[in-house]
C-alpha positions as MATLAB code, in Angstrom:
seq = 'MKNNAKEIALFFAKTLHEKNAKDTVILNISNISIIADYFIIATAQSPTHIKALSNSLLEKLKENDINRNAVFEGNHNTGWLLIDCGDIVVHLFLEEKRDYYNLEYVWQEAEKIFF';
ca = [
       1.553  101.730   52.470;
       0.615  100.082   55.768;
      -0.530   96.845   54.150;
       1.336   96.845   50.835;
       4.322   94.523   51.251;
       6.049   95.682   48.057;
       5.850   99.359   49.051;
       7.152   98.554   52.525;
       9.987   96.461   51.064;
      10.946   99.400   48.825;
      10.704  101.742   51.820;
      13.008   99.466   53.851;
      15.514   99.181   51.001;
      15.621  102.961   50.563;
      16.087  103.405   54.309;
      19.002  100.956   54.300;
      20.536  102.708   51.298;
      20.237  106.106   53.020;
      22.028  104.640   56.049;
      24.942  103.528   53.839;
      24.155   99.830   53.551;
      25.939   98.377   50.528;
      24.534   96.304   47.676;
      20.942   96.313   48.902;
      18.768   93.889   46.935;
      15.055   93.119   47.084;
      14.022   89.631   46.004;
      10.386   88.856   45.269;
      10.067   85.256   46.449;
       6.251   85.203   46.586;
       5.920   82.852   43.609;
       8.571   80.369   44.756;
       8.200   80.182   48.539;
       5.679   80.400   51.353;
       8.306   81.768   53.761;
       7.666   85.389   52.797;
       6.888   87.594   49.825;
      10.095   89.652   49.865;
      13.660   89.249   51.049;
      15.777   92.337   51.477;
      19.497   91.660   51.607;
      22.067   94.311   52.515;
      25.705   94.504   53.556;
      26.844   96.480   56.589;
      30.359   97.805   57.200;
      30.670   96.560   60.804;
      28.720   94.940   63.657;
      27.904   98.436   64.922;
      26.563   99.335   61.473;
      24.305   96.245   61.514;
      22.889   97.420   64.835;
      22.384  100.966   63.525;
      20.650   99.673   60.375;
      18.272   97.456   62.347;
      17.502  100.274   64.792;
      16.794  102.603   61.890;
      14.341  100.138   60.347;
      12.533   99.714   63.661;
      12.314  103.501   64.076;
      10.837  103.809   60.568;
       8.239  101.148   61.406;
       7.177  103.101   64.492;
       7.309  106.532   62.833;
       5.083  105.354   60.002;
       2.757  103.307   62.216;
       3.559  100.104   60.324;
       2.704   97.077   62.447;
       4.797   94.108   61.304;
       5.579   92.421   64.668;
       9.296   92.230   63.871;
      11.122   89.165   65.179;
      14.920   89.047   65.280;
      17.295   86.137   64.693;
      21.060   86.349   65.071;
      22.609   89.555   66.326;
      24.921   92.281   65.163;
      27.973   90.648   66.771;
      27.635   87.471   64.683;
      27.862   89.332   61.380;
      24.289   88.455   60.425;
      20.949   89.737   61.633;
      17.560   88.713   60.322;
      14.459   90.819   60.894;
      11.326   88.812   60.180;
       8.390   91.119   59.474;
       6.042   88.393   58.267;
       5.783   88.860   54.525;
       9.088   90.775   54.449;
      12.378   89.376   55.771;
      15.410   91.638   56.061;
      18.889   90.073   56.077;
      21.732   92.320   57.269;
      25.188   90.848   56.751;
      28.823   91.678   57.095;
      30.437   91.128   53.700;
      32.096   87.796   54.519;
      28.845   86.377   55.921;
      26.894   87.557   52.882;
      29.407   85.866   50.605;
      29.235   82.691   52.703;
      25.425   82.390   52.740;
      25.038   83.712   49.160;
      21.277   84.124   49.368;
      21.101   85.700   45.925;
      22.330   82.391   44.503;
      20.081   80.270   46.723;
      17.080   82.350   45.615;
      18.280   82.932   42.046;
      14.809   82.167   40.655;
      13.383   85.168   42.513;
      12.564   88.369   40.694;
      14.946   91.191   41.623;
      13.245   94.483   42.317;
      15.266   97.616   41.687;
      14.660  100.809   43.609;
];
């Protein structure tokens, strides 16, 4: 799993789901963008939940010895946090921010991966 982006994306999505993130979606953008191969989009219940979700993902990276050099943009207090792991980008939103940015619409050509 260490180098398989799809397996890691599925692993992240399952982790978010287990931590009560809502409406988690994986988008395969590899054929339509050079930004990344996968976007993971999830909704958190509160700023504290965003922080807990991001911490959980970082713990899972360390526990499983997955080196992705995660870079953060935004923060939990803004209602949106992005974790850039190179070929995988995780977007954690509060519901109103997710509705506002509507990434599923922006990337509507992407293949949705169900887990």
